[in-house]
Coordinates of C-alpha atoms (C1' of nucleotides) in Angstrom, one line a residue:
Chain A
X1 CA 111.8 64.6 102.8
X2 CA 115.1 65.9 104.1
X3 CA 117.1 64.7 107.5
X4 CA 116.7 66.9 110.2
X5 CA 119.6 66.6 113.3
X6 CA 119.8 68.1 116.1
X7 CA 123.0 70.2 116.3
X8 CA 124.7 70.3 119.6
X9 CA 126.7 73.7 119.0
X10 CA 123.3 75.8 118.0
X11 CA 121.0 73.4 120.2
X12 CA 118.4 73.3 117.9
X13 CA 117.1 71.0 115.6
X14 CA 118.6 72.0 112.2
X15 CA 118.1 70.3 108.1
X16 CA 121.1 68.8 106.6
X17 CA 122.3 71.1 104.0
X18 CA 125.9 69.6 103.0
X19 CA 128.1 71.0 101.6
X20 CA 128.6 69.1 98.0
X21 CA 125.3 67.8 97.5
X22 CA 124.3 64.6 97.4
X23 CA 127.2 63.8 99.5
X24 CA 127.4 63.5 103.3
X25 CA 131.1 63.7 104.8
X26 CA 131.0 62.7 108.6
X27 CA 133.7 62.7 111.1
X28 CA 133.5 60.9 114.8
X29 CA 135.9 60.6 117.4
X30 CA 137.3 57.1 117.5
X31 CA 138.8 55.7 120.3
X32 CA 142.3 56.4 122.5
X33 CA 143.6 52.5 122.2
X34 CA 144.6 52.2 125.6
X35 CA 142.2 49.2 126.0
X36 CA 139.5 47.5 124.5
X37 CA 136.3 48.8 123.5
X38 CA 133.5 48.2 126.0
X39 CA 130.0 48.5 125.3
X40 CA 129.7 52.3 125.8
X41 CA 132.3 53.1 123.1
X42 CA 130.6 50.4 120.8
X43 CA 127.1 52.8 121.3
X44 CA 128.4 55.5 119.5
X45 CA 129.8 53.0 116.4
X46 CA 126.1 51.6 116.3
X47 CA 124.6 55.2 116.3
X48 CA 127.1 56.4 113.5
X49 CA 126.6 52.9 111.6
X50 CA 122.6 53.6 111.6
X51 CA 123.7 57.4 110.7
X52 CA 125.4 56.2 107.8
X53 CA 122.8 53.5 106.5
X54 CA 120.0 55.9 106.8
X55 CA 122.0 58.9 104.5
X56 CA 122.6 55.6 102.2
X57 CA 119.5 54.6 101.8
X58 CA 118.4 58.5 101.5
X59 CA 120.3 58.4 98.5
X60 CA 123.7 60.4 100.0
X61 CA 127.4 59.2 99.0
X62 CA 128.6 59.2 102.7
X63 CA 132.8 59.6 103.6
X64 CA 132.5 58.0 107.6
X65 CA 136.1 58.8 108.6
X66 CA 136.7 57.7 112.4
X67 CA 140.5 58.6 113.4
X68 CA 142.4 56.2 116.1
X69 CA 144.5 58.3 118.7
X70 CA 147.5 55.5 119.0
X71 CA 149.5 57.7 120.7
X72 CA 148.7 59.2 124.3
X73 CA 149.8 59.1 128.0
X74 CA 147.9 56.0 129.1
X75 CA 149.3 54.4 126.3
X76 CA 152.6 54.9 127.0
X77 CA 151.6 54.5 130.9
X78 CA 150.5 51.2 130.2
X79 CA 153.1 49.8 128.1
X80 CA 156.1 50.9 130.3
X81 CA 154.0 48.6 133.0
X82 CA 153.4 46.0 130.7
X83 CA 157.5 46.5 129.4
X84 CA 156.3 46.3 126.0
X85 CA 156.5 48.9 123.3
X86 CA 153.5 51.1 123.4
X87 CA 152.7 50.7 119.9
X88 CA 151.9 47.1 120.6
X89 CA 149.5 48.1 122.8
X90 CA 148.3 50.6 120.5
X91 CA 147.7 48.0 118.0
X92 CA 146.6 45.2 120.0
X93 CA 143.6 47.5 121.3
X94 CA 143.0 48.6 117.7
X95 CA 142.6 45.3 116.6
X96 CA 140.1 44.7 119.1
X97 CA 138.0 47.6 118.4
X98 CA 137.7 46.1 114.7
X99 CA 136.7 43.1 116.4
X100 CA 134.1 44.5 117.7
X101 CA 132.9 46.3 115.2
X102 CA 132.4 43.3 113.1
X103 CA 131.2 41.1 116.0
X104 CA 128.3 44.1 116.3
X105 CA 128.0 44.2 112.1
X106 CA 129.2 48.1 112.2
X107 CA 130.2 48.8 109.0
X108 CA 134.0 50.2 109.3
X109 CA 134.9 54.3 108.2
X110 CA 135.7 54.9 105.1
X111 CA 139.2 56.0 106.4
X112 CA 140.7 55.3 110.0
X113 CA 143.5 57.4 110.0
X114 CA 146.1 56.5 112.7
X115 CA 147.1 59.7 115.0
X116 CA 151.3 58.8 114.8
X117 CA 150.7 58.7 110.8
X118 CA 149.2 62.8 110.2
X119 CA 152.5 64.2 112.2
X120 CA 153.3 66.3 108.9
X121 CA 149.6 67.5 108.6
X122 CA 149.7 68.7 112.5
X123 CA 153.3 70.3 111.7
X124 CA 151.6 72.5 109.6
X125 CA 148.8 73.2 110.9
X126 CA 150.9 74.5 114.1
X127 CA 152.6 76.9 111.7
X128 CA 149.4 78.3 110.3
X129 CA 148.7 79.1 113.7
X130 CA 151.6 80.4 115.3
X131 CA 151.7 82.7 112.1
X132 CA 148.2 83.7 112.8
X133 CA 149.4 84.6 116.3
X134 CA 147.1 82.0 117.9
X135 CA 149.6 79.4 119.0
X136 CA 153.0 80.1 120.7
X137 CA 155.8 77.3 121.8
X138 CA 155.9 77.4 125.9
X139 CA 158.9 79.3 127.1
X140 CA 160.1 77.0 129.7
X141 CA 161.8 75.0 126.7
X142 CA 159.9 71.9 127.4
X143 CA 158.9 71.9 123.1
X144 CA 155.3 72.1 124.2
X145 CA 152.8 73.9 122.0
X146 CA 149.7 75.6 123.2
X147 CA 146.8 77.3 121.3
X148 CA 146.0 80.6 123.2
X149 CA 142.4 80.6 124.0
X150 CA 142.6 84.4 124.9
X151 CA 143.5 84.8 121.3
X152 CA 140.3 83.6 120.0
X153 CA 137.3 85.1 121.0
X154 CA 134.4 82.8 120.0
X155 CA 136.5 79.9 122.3
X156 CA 134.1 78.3 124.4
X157 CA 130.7 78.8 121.2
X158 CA 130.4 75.3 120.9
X159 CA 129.8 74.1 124.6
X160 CA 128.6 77.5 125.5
X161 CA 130.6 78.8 127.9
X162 CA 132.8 81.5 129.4
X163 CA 136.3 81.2 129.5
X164 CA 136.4 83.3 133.0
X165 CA 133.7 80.8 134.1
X166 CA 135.7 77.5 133.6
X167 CA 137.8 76.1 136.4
X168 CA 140.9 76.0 135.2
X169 CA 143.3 73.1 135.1
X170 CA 144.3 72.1 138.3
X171 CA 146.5 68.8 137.3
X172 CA 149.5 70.1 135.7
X173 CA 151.2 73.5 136.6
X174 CA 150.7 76.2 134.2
X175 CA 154.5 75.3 132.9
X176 CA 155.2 77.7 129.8
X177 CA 151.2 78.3 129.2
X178 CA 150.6 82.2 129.1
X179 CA 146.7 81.1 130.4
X180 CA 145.5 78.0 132.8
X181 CA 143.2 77.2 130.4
X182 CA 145.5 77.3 127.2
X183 CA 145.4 73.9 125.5
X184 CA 147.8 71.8 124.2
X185 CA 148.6 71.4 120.2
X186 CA 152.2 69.3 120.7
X187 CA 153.3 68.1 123.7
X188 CA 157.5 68.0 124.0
X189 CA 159.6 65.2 124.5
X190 CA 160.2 64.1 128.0
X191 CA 162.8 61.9 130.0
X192 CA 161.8 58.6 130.3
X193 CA 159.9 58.6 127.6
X194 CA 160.8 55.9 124.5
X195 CA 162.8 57.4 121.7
X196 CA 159.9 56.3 119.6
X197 CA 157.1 58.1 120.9
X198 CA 158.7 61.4 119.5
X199 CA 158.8 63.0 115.8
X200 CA 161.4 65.6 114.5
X201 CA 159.5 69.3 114.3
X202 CA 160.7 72.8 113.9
X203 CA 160.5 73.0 117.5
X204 CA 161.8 69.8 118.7
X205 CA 160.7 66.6 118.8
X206 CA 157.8 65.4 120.7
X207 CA 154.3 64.0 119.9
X208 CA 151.2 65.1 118.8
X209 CA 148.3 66.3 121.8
X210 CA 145.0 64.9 121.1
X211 CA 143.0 67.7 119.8
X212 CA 145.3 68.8 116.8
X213 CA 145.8 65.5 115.7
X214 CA 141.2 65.8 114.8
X215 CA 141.8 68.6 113.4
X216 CA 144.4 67.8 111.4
X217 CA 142.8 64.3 109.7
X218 CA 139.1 65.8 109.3
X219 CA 140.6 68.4 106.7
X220 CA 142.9 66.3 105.1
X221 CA 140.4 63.7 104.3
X222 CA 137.1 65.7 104.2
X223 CA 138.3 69.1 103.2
X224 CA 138.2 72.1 105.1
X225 CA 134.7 72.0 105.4
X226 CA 132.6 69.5 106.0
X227 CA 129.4 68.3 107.7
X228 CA 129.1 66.1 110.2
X229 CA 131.3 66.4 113.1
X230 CA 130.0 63.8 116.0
X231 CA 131.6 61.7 119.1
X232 CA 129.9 61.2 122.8
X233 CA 129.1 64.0 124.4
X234 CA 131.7 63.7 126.5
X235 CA 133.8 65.0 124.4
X236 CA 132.0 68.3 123.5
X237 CA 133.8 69.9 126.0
X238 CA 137.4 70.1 125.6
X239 CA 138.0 68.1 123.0
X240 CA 135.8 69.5 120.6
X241 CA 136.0 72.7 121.7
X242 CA 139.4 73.0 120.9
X243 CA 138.9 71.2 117.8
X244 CA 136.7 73.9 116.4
X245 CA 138.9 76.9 117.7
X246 CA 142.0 75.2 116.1
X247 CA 140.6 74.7 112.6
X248 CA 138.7 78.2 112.5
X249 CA 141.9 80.3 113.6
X250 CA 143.7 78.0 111.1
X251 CA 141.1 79.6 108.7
X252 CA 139.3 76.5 108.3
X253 CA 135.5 76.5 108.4
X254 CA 135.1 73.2 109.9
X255 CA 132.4 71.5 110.5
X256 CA 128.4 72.3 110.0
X257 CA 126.6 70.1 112.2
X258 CA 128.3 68.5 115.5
X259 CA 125.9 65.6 116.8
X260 CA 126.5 64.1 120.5
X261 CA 125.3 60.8 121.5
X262 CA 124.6 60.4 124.9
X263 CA 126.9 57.9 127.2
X264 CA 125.6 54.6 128.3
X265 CA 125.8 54.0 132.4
X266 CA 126.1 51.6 134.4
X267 CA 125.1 52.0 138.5
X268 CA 124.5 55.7 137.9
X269 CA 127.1 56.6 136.2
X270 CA 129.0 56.7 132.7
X271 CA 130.6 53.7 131.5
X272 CA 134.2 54.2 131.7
X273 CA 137.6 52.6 132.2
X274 CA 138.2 55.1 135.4
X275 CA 135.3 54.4 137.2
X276 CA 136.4 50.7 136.7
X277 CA 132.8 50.0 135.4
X278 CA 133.2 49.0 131.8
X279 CA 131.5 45.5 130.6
X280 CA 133.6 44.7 127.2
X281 CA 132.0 44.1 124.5
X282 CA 133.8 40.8 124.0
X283 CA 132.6 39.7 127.1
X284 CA 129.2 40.6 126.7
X285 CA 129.1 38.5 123.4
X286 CA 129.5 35.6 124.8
X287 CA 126.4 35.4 126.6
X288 CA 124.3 37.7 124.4
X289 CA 124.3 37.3 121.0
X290 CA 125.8 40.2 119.1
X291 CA 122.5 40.8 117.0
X292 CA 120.2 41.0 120.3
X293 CA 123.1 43.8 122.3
X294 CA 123.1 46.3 118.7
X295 CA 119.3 45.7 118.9
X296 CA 119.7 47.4 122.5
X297 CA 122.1 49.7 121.6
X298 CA 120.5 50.9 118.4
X299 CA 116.8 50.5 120.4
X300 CA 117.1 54.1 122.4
X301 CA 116.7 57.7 120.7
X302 CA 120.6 58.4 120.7
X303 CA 120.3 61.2 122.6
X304 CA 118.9 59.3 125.8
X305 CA 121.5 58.2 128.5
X306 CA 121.0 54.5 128.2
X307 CA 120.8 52.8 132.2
X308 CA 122.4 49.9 131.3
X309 CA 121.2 46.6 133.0
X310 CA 120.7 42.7 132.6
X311 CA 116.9 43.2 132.7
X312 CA 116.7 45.5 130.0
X313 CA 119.0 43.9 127.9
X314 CA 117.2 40.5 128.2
X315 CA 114.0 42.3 127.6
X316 CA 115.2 43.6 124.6
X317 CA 116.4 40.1 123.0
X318 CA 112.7 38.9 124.0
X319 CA 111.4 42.1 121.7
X320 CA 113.9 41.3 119.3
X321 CA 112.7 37.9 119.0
X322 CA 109.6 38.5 117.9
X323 CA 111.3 40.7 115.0
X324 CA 113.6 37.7 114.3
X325 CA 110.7 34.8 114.3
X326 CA 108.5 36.6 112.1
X327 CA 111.7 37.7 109.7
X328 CA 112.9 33.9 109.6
X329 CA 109.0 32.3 109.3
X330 CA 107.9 34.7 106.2
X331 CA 111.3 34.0 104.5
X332 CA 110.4 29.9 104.9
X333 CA 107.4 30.2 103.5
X334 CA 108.0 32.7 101.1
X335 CA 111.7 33.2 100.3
X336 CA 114.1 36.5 101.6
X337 CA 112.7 38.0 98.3
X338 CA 114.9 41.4 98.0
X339 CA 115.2 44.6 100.0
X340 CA 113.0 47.4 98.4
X341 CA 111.3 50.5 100.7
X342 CA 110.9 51.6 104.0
X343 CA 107.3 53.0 104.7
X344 CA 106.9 56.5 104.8
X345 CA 106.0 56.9 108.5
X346 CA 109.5 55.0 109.1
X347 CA 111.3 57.1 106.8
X348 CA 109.5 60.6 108.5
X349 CA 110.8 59.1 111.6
X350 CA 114.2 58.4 111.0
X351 CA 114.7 61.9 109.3
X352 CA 113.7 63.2 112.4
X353 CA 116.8 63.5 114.0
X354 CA 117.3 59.3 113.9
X355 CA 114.2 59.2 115.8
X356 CA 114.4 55.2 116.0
X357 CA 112.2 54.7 118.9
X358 CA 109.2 55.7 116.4
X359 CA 110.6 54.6 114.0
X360 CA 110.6 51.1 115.7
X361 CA 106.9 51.5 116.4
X362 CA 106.1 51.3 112.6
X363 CA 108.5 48.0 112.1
X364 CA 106.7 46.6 115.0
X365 CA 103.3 47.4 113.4
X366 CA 104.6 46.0 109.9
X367 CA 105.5 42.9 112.0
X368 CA 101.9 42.2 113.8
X369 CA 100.6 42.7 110.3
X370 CA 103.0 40.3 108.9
X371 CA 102.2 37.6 111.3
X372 CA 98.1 37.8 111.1
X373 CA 99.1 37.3 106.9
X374 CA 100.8 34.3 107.8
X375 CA 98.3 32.8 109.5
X376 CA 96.9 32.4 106.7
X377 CA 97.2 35.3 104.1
X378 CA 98.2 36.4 100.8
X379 CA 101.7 35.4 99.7
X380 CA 102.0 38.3 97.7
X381 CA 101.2 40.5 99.9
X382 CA 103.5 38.8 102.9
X383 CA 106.3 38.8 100.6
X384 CA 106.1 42.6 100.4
X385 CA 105.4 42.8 104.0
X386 CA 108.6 41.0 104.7
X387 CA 110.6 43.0 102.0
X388 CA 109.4 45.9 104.0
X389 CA 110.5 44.8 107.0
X390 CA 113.7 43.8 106.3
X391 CA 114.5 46.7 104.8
X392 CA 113.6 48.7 107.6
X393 CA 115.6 46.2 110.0
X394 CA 119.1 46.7 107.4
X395 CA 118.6 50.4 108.2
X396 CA 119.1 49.6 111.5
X397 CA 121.8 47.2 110.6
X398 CA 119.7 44.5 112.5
X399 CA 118.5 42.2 109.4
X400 CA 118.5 38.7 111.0
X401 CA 119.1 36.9 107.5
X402 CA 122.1 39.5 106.5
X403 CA 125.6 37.4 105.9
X404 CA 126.7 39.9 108.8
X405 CA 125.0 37.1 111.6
X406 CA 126.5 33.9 110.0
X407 CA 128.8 32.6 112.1
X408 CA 129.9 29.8 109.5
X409 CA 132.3 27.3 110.3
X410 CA 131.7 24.4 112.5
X411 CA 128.5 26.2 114.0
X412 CA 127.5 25.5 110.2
X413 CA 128.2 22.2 109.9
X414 CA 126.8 21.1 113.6
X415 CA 123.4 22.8 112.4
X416 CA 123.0 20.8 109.7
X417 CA 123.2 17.1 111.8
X418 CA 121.4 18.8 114.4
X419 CA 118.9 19.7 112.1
X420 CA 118.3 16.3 110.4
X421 CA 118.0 14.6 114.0
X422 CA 115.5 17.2 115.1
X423 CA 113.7 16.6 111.9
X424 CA 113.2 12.9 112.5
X425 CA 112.0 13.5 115.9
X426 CA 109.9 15.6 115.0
X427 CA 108.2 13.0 112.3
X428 CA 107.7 10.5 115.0
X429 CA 106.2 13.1 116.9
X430 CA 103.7 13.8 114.4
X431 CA 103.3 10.0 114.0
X432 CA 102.2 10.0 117.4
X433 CA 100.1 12.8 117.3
X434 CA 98.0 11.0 114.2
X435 CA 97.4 8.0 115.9
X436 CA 96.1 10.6 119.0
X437 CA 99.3 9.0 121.3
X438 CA 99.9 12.3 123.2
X439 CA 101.7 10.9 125.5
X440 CA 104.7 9.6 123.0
X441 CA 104.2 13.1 121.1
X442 CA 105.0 14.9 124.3
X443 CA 107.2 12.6 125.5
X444 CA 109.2 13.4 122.3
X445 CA 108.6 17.5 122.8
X446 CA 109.9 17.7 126.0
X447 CA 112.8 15.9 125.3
X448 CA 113.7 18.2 122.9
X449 CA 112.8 21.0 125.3
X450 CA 115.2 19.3 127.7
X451 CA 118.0 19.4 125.2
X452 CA 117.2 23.6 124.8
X453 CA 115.2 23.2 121.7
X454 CA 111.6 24.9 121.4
X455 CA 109.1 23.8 118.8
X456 CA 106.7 25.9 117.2
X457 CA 103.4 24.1 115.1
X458 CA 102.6 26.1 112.0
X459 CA 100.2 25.7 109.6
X460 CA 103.1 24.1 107.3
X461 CA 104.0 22.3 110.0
X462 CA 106.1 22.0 113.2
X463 CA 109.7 24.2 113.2
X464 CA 112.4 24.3 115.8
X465 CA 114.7 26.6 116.9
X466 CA 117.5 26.8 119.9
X467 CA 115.8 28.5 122.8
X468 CA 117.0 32.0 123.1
X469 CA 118.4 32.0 119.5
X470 CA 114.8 32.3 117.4
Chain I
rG1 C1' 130.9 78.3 141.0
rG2 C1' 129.7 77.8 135.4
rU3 C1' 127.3 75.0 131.2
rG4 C1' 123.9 71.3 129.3
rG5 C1' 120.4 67.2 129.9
rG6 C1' 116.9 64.4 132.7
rU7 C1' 112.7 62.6 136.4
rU8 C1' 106.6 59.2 132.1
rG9 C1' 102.3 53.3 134.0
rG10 C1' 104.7 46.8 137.3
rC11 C1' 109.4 47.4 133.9
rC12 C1' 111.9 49.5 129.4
rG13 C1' 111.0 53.6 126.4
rA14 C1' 108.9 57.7 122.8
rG15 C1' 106.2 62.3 122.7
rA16 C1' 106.8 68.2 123.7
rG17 C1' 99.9 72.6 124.4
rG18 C1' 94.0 69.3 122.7
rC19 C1' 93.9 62.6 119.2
rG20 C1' 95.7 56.3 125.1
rA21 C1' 103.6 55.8 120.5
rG22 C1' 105.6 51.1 120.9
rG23 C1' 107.7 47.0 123.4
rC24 C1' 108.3 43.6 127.8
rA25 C1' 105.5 41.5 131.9
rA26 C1' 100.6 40.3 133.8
rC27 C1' 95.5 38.9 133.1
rG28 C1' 91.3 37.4 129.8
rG29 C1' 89.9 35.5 124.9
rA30 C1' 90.9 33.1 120.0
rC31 C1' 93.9 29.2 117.8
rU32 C1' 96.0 24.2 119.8
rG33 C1' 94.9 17.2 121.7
rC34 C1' 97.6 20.2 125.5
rA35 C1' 101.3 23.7 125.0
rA36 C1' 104.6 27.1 122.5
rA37 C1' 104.4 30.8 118.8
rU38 C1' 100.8 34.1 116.8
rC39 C1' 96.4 37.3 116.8
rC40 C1' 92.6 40.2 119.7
rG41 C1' 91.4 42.6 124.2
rU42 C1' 92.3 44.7 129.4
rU43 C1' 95.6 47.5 132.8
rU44 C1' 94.6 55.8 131.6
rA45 C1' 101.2 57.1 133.6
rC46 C1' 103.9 61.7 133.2
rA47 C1' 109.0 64.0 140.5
rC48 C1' 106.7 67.8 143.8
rG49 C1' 104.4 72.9 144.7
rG50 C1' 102.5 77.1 142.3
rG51 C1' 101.1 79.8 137.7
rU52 C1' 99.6 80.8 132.3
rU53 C1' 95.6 78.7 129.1
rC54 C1' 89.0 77.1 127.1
rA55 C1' 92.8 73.0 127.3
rA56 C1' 99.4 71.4 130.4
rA57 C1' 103.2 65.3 130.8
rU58 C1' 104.2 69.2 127.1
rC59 C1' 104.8 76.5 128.4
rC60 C1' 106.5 79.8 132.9
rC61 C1' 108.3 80.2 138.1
rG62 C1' 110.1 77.6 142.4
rU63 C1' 111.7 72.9 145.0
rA64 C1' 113.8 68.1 145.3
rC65 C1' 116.6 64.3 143.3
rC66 C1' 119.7 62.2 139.1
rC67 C1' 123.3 62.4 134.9
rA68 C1' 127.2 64.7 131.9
rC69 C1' 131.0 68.4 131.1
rC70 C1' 134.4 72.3 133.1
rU71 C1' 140.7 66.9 134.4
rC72 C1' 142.1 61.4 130.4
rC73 C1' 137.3 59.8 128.5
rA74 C1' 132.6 57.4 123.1

RNA sequence: GGUGGGUUGGCCGAGAGGCGAGGCAACGGACUGCAAAUCCGUUUACACGGGUUCAAAUCCCGUACCCACCUCCA
């Protein structure tokens, strides 16, 4: 069986040949931390996160590395307004993209290279190409540095179009650019900006433009090949673009495979901080549990625009839960047991370009099976049901009893006296029941259902659970 | 103007020429003291108009609407 993606630059659906094998080296487009991550951003760590298990659990060595532009014009915009120095804010919204990363159990890159810390990598790479005679520094002395697109004539391969076709730039004037659409590698320093926000290069100082600074980490931690280049889809088109004409005029061969996910909306339209239409994922934690919004995230083929709404997310958790209650049942009657394999349809599925809708199908089979068998069933058989369930769920990063869930701490302790009080009501319910005194026995569940705790009678006997927490 | 993608049942969401994906909700049944949970069953959908084919949600042509990108964006 070998993974199959679908591969945005040749649009078809192509097998993953990489380069060293038995080794998978992916790079994705981090974020620009000018604020915190909202849940659209967080779609494309979950994607990447189920990316990676899979390749792991295909038996790949994978090298994630996810690069953090700390250094842009919104940055700096927003920390002159804040009067704070814009690496605060740089940091500050780094720190809560790692929040959120371990708030949504994303396992983080192998490398996060910082933007502000490659300058000498992007130096160099600028020579290569002015050398090459496909990057010149603007002549109105401003210490820009363009890439001429008319220079390379494959620019515009990768999101398929024409470079007479494309509007040019209308926002800035075309300043020292030989061509509207020429792109910049280095921007110059500029009045009013801080001292700090420039570095020393052959051409004066200034600060790195966001395209190089891709180019510049992917080959200096992955090599000058390598195989997985992915981000949204937003960004195919310049970003990436000019990421692939840089490195290939360099005389770099880049990347094999360049995998999109689709952007998650919200009233019709993307998620994004312009539009004024983000939900954070902070926020969004505090009234959905982390578990239940990956389960959303990771739930659609990542290809699909995800329509994001209340409804559906709700909807999910109540799929989820039934996931989650058979999960937590089998492992009480049972024990977690280890993780082992994934059934073959789940595995055909997921090598199918991350086909995790069908993929989903076969966990929610393995799960209807699961709960006939503990009706009443083999223990054997429902501890390798479970194992196989749970494996398929840590593919998914979405295994209820992994350490990633615990949220320790008081919530911990507080479980524990909860837990002993529920117990004893629950004892005098059964009492109660015995002696055929429904009345007390009910009187006794709904009191509990009152304080927003459901029971469930099982064969072994009655178990309880927080509503909307399984 | 250019380049991609989409429109599937009450809802979410797969599929990409012939077998009713799956989930949620609803209803019926089993189980239960009654419930809940669970299991079983029921509900035949593919924007519209043409065409190709023995056979079309799936391919082709046209129309409408939606999204993304061509400007900072995951």
């Amino acid at each position: 069986m070998t993974f199959q993606l679908f591969d945005t630059a040749t649009r078809q659906i192509r097998e993953l040949v990489p380069v060293h094998p038995g080794h998978v080296g992916i790079y994705h487009c981090g974020l620009t931390v000018q604020g915190p991550p909202h849940i659209g951003h967080i779609r494309k760590e979950v994607v990447f996160d189920v990316l990676r298990r899979w390749l792991e659990r295909s038996g790949y060595e994978v090298t994630i590395v996810a690069n953090v532009t700390d250094i842009d014009d919104k940055i700096l915009s927003k920390a002159d307004e804040q009067s704070r120095p814009w690496f605060a804010v740089a940091y500050e919204n780094e720190r809560a993209l790692h929040a959120a990363y371990e708030v949504l159990g994303c396992i983080p890159p192998t490398y996060e290279p910082r933007a502000t810390g490659h300058v000498p990598e992007m130096i160099e790479m600028m020579q290569t190409l002015i050398e090459r005679g496909h990057a010149y520094v603007a002549e109105d002395g401003s210490g820009d540095v363009y890439f001429d697109v008319r220079s390379w004539p494959s620019y515009g391969e990768l999101s398929n179009q024409k470079i007479d076709d494309m509007l040019p730039a209308e926002d800035a004037p075309p300043e020292g650019k030989r061509d509207a659409r020429d792109f910049a590698l280095w921007k110059g320093h500029k009045d009013g900006e801080p001292e700090s926000a420039s570095w020393p290069t052959p051409w004066g100082r200034g600060r790195p433009g966001w395209h190089l600074e891709c180019s510049a980490m992917a080959a200096k931690y992955l090599g000058d090949e390598f195989d997985i280049h992915g981000g949204g889809l937003d960004l195919r088109f310049p970003h990436h673009e000019n990421e692939l004409a840089q490195s290939r005029a360099a005389g770099q061969a880049f990347a094999r495979y360049w995998m999109h996910n689709a952007m998650l909306n919200l009233s019709g339209s993307k998620m994004s901080k312009s539009v004024g239409n983000s939900l954070m994922v902070s926020e969004v934690v505090k009234r959905v549990r982390p578990i239940d919004l990956r389960y959303y995230l990771a739930a659609s083929h990542y290809r699909s625009i995800v329509e994001f709404s209340e409804e559906s997310l709700a909807e999910a958790a109540t799929a989820f839960a039934r996931i989650e209650g058979f999960v937590r049942r089998a492992a009480e009657l049972v024990g977690a047991g280890e993780l082992g394999e994934v059934p073959e349809a789940f595995a055909a599925a997921m090598d199918d370009d991350l086909s995790v809708p069908a993929a989903l199908a076969v966990l929610q089979a393995k799960v209807s099976e699961g709960n006939t068998l503990l009706a009443g069933g083999d223990t054997a058989v429902l501890s390798a049901t479970l194992a196989e369930v749970r494996t398929m769920l840590d593919v998914l990063g979405l295994d209820p009893l992994s350490p990633t869930w615990d949220r320790g701490g008081d919530d911990a302790a507080y479980a524990q006296v909860i837990d002993s009080l529920v117990v004893g009501l629950l004892e005098q319910r059964q009492e109660a029941r015995a002696t055929k005194d429904f009345a007390a026995a009910d009187r006794v569940r709904d009191q509990l259902t009152a304080a927003g705790i459901e029971i469930e009678d099982t064969p072994q006997g009655a178990r309880w659970s927080v509503k909307g927490d399984t």
